[in-house]
Tab-separated table of C-alpha atoms in Angstrom:
chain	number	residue	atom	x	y	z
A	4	UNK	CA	-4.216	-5.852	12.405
A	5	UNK	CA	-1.211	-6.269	14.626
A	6	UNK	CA	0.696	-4.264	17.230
A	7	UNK	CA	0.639	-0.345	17.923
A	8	UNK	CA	3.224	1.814	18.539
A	9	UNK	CA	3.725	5.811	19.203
A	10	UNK	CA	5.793	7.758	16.101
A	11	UNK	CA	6.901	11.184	16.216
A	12	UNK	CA	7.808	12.643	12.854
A	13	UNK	CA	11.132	14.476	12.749
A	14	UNK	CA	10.029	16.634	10.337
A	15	UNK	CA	7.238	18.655	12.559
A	16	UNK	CA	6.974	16.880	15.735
A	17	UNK	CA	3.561	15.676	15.597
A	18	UNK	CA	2.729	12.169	17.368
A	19	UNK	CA	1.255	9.412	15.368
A	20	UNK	CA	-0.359	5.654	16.722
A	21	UNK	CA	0.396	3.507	13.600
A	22	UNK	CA	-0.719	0.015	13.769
A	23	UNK	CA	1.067	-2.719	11.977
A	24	UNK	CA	-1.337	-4.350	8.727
A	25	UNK	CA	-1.315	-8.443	8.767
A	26	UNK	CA	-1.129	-10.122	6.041
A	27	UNK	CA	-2.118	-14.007	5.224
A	28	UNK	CA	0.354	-16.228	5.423
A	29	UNK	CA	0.409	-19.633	2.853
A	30	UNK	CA	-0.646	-21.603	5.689
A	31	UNK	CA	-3.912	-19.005	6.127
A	32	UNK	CA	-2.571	-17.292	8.775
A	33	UNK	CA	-2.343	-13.486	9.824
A	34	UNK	CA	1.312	-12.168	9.729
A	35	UNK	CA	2.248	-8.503	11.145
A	36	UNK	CA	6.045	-7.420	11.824
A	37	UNK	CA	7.223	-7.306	15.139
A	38	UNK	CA	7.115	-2.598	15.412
A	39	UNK	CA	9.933	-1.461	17.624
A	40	UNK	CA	8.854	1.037	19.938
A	41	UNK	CA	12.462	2.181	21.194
A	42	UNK	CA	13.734	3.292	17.620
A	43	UNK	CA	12.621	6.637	15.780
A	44	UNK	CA	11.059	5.718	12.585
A	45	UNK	CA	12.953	7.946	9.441
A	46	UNK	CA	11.848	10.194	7.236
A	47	UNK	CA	11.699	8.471	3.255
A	48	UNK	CA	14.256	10.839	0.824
A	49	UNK	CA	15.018	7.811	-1.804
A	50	UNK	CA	12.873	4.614	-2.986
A	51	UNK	CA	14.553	1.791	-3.984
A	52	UNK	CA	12.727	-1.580	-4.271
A	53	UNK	CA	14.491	-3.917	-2.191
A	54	UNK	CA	14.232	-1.442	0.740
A	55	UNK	CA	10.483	-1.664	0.217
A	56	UNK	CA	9.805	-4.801	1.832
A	57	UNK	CA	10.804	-6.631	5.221
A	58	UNK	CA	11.018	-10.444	5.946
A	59	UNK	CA	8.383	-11.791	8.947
A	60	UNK	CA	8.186	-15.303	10.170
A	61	UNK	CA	4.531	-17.070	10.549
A	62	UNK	CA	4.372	-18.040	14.414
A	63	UNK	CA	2.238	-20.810	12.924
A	64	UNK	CA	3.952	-22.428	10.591
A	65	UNK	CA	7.355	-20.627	11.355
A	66	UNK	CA	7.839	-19.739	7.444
A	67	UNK	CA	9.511	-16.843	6.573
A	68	UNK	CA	7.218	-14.313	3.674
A	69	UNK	CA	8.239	-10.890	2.205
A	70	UNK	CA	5.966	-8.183	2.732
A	71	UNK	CA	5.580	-4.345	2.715
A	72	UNK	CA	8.007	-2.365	4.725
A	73	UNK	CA	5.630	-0.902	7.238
A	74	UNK	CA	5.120	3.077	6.338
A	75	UNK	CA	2.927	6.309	8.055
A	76	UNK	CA	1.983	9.382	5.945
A	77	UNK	CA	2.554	11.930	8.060
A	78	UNK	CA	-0.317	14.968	7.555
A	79	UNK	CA	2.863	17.315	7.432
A	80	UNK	CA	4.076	15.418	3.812
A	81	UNK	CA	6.721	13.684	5.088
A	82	UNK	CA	6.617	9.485	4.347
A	83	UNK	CA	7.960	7.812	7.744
A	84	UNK	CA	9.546	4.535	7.663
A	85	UNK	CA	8.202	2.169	10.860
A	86	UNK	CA	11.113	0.386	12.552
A	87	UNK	CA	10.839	-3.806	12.352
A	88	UNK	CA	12.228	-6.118	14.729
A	89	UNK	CA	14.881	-8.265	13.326
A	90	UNK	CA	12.991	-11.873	10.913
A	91	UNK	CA	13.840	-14.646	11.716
A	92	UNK	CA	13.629	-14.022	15.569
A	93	UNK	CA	10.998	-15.754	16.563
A	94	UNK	CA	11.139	-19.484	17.771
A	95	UNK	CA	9.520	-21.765	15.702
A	96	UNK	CA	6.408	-23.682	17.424
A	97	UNK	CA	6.752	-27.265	18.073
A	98	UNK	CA	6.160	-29.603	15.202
A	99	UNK	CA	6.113	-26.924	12.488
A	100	UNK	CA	8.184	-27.755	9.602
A	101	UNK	CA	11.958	-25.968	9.324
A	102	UNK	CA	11.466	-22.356	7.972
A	103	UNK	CA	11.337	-21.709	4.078
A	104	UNK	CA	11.975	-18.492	2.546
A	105	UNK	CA	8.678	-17.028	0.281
A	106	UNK	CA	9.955	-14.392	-1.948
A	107	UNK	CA	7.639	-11.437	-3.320
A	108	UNK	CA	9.572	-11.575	-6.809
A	109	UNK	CA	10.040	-15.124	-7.266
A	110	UNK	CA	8.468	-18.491	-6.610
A	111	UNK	CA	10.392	-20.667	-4.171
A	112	UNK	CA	10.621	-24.212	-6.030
A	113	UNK	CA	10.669	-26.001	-2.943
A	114	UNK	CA	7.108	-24.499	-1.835
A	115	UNK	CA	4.527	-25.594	-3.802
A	116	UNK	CA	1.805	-22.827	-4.548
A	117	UNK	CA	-1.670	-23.374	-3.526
A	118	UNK	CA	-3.898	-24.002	-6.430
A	119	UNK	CA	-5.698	-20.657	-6.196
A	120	UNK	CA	-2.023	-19.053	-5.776
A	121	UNK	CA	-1.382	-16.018	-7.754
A	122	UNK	CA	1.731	-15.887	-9.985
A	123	UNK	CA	4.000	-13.646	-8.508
A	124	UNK	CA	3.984	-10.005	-10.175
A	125	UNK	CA	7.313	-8.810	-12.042
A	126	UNK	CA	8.522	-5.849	-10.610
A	127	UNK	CA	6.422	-2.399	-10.881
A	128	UNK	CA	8.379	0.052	-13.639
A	129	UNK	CA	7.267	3.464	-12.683
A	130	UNK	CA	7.204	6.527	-14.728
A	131	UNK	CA	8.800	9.826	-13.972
A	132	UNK	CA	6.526	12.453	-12.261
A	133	UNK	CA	6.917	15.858	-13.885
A	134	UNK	CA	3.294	16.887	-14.446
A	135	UNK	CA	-0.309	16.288	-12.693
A	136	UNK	CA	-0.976	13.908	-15.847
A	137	UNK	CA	1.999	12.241	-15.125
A	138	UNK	CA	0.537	11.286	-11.799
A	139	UNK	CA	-2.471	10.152	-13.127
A	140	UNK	CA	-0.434	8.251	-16.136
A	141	UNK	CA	1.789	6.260	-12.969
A	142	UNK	CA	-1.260	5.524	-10.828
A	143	UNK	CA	-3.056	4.077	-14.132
A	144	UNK	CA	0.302	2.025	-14.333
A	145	UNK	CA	0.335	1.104	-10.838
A	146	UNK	CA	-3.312	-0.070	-10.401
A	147	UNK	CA	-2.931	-2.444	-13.432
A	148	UNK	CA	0.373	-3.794	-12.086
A	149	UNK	CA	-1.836	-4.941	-8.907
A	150	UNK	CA	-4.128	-6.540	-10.694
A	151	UNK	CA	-7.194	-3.927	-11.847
A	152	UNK	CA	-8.441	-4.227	-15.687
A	153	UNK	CA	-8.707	-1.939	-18.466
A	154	UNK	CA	-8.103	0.970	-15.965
A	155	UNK	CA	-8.756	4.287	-17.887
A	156	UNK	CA	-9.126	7.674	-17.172
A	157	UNK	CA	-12.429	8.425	-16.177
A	158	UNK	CA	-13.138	11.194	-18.551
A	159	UNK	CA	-12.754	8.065	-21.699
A	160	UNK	CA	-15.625	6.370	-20.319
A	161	UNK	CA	-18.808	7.172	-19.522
A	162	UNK	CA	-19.486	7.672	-15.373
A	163	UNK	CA	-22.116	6.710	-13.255
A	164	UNK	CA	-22.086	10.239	-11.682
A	165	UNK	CA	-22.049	11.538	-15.264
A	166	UNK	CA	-19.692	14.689	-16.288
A	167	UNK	CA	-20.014	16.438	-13.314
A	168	UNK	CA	-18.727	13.071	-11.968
A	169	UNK	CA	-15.961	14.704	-9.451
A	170	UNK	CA	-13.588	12.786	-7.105
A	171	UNK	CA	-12.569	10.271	-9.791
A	172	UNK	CA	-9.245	10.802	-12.500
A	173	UNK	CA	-9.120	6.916	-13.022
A	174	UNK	CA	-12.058	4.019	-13.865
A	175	UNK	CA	-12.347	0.519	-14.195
A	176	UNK	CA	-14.701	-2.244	-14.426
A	177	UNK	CA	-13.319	-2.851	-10.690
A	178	UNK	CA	-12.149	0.201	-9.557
A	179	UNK	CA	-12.310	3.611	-8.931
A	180	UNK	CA	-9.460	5.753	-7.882
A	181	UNK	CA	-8.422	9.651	-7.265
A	182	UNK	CA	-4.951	10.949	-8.102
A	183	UNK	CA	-4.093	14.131	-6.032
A	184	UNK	CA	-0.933	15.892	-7.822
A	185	UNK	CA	-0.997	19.362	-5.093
A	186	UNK	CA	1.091	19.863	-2.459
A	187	UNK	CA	-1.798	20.084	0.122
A	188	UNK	CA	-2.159	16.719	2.111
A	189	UNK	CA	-5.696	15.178	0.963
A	190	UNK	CA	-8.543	16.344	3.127
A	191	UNK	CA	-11.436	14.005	4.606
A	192	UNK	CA	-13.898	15.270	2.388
A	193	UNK	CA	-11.872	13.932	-0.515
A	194	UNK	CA	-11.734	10.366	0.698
A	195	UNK	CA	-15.405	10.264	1.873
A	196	UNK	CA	-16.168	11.673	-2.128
A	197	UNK	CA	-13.833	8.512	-3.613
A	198	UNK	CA	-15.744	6.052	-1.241
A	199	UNK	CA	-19.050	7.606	-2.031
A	200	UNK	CA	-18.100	6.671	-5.831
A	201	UNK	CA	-16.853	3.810	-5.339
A	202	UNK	CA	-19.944	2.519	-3.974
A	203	UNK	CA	-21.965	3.834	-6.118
A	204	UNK	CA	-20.217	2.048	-8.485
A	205	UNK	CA	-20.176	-1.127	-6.695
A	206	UNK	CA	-16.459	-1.296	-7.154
A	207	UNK	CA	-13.219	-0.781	-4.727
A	208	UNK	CA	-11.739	2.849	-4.423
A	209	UNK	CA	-8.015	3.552	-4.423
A	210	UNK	CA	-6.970	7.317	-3.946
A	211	UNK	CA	-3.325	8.227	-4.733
A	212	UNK	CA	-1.542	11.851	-3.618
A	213	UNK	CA	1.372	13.262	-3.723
A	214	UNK	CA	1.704	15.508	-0.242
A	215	UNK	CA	0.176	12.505	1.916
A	216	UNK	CA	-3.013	12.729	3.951
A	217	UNK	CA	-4.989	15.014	6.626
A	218	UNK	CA	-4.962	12.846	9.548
A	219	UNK	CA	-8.890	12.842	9.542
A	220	UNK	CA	-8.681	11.642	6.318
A	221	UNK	CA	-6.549	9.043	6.964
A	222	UNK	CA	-8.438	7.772	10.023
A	223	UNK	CA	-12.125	7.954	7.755
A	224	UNK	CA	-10.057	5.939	5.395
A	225	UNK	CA	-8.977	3.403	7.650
A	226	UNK	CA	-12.552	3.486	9.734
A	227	UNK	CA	-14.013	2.787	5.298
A	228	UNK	CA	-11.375	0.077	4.208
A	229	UNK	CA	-9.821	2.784	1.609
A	230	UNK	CA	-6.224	1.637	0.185
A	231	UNK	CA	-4.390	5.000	0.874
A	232	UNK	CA	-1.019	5.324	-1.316
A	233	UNK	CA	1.801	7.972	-1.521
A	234	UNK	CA	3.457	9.034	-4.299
A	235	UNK	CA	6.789	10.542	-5.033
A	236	UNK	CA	8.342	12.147	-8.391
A	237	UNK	CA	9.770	8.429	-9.600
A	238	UNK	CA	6.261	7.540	-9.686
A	239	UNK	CA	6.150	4.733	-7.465
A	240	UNK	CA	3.217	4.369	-4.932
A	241	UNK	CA	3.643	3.452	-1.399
A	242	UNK	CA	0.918	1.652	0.541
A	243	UNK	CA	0.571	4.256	3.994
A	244	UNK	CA	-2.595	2.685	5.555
A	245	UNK	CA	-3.603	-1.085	6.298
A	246	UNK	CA	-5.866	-1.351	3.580
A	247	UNK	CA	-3.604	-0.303	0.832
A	248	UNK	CA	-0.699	-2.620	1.948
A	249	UNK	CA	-3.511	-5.512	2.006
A	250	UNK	CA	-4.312	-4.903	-1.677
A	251	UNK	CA	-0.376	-4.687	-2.183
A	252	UNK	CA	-0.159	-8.018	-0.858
A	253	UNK	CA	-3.519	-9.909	-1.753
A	254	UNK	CA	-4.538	-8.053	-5.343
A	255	UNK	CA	-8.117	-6.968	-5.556
């Protein structure tokens, strides 16, 4: 994990620590953005994709990778956008090689991909949120975009837990995951339900909501490994804890 930094949401006050997720580097490296602690992080009215991720520079190698715009769920609802230093910033060490550019969407010709690489994923197309299937339907989408097979919803399959199997709206042979449509942040006996089934399962647990997370939650989540995501009314997931922007970045 990298750097910590105080945030204050503008929307009801309330101070958060958020820490800043690494994320390996080509060369094997951890990578975190630089936070900036003298700018107010913003509240998140409008997703677009190319203001999703920011540009940090390996102090390693000194290349230059595309990951996750850093992002806090605020127990209140309200999606806060961290402040980044500036890429490029940092001096390169001496004897690294001149900085190359490592897109998210594309593969840079003049890097060549390490043999267990992944092929970079095409952009995620969500789907309109109007109902609490909908959710389910977008975070079905979404966990087969990262990389999760023949993810169903769990009612199609038969459970481990068996009918009375609660805690889980989506199953696969890899994954377990919760989609909370209400406008209630997601409490801490939610998450600690979804882990409990994952494990059971022997599989990794994703939970998905709409009005973010109790801050107990989020912390047991953290504390567990649990990819956290927020969702809006385009559909889209947002990675709001560590764990979740890891499994953006790396793929289960």
């Amino acid at each position: 994990m990298g750097e910590s930094v105080s945030v204050c949401c503008p929307s009801c006050g309330s101070r958060h620590v958020f820490r800043a997720a690494a994320h390996p580097c080509a060369c094997g490296a951890p990578v975190a953005p630089t936070l900036r602690a003298d700018a107010p992080a913003e509240p998140v009215t409008h997703r677009a994709w190319a203001d999703e991720w920011v540009t940090v520079r390996c102090a390693a190698c000194g290349r230059d990778g595309d990951w996750p715009r850093p992002e806090l769920g605020c127990p209140c609802g309200t999606a806060l956008r961290i402040p980044v230093a500036g890429a490029g910033t940092d001096p390169v060490p001496p004897g690294a090689p001149e900085p190359a550019r490592a897109s998210h969407t594309e593969r840079p010709a003049h890097i060549p991909l390490p043999r267990t690489g992944r092929t970079p994923r095409p952009p995620f197309r969500p789907t309109t949120i109007r109902t609490s299937q909908d959710a389910v339907t977008a975070a079905a989408l979404y966990l087969r975009w990262l990389g999760f097979k023949s993810v169903v919803r769990a009612g199609t399959v038969p459970s481990p837990g068996g009918p009375e199997d609660t805690g889980v709206d989506l199953r696969g042979p890899d994954v377990v995951a919760q989609v909370d449509p209400t406008t209630s942040p997601a409490s801490l006996r939610a998450v600690e339900c979804l882990w409990l089934n994952g494990l059971g399962a022997s599989t990794a647990s994703v939970y998905f909501a709409l009005a973010g997370y109790a801050e107990d939650a989020r912390s047991r989540a953290d504390a567990l490994g649990l990819p956290l995501f927020a969702m809006d009314l385009t559909g889209t997931p947002q990675p709001v804890n560590g764990p979740a922007a890891e499994l953006v970045s790396a793929g289960p």
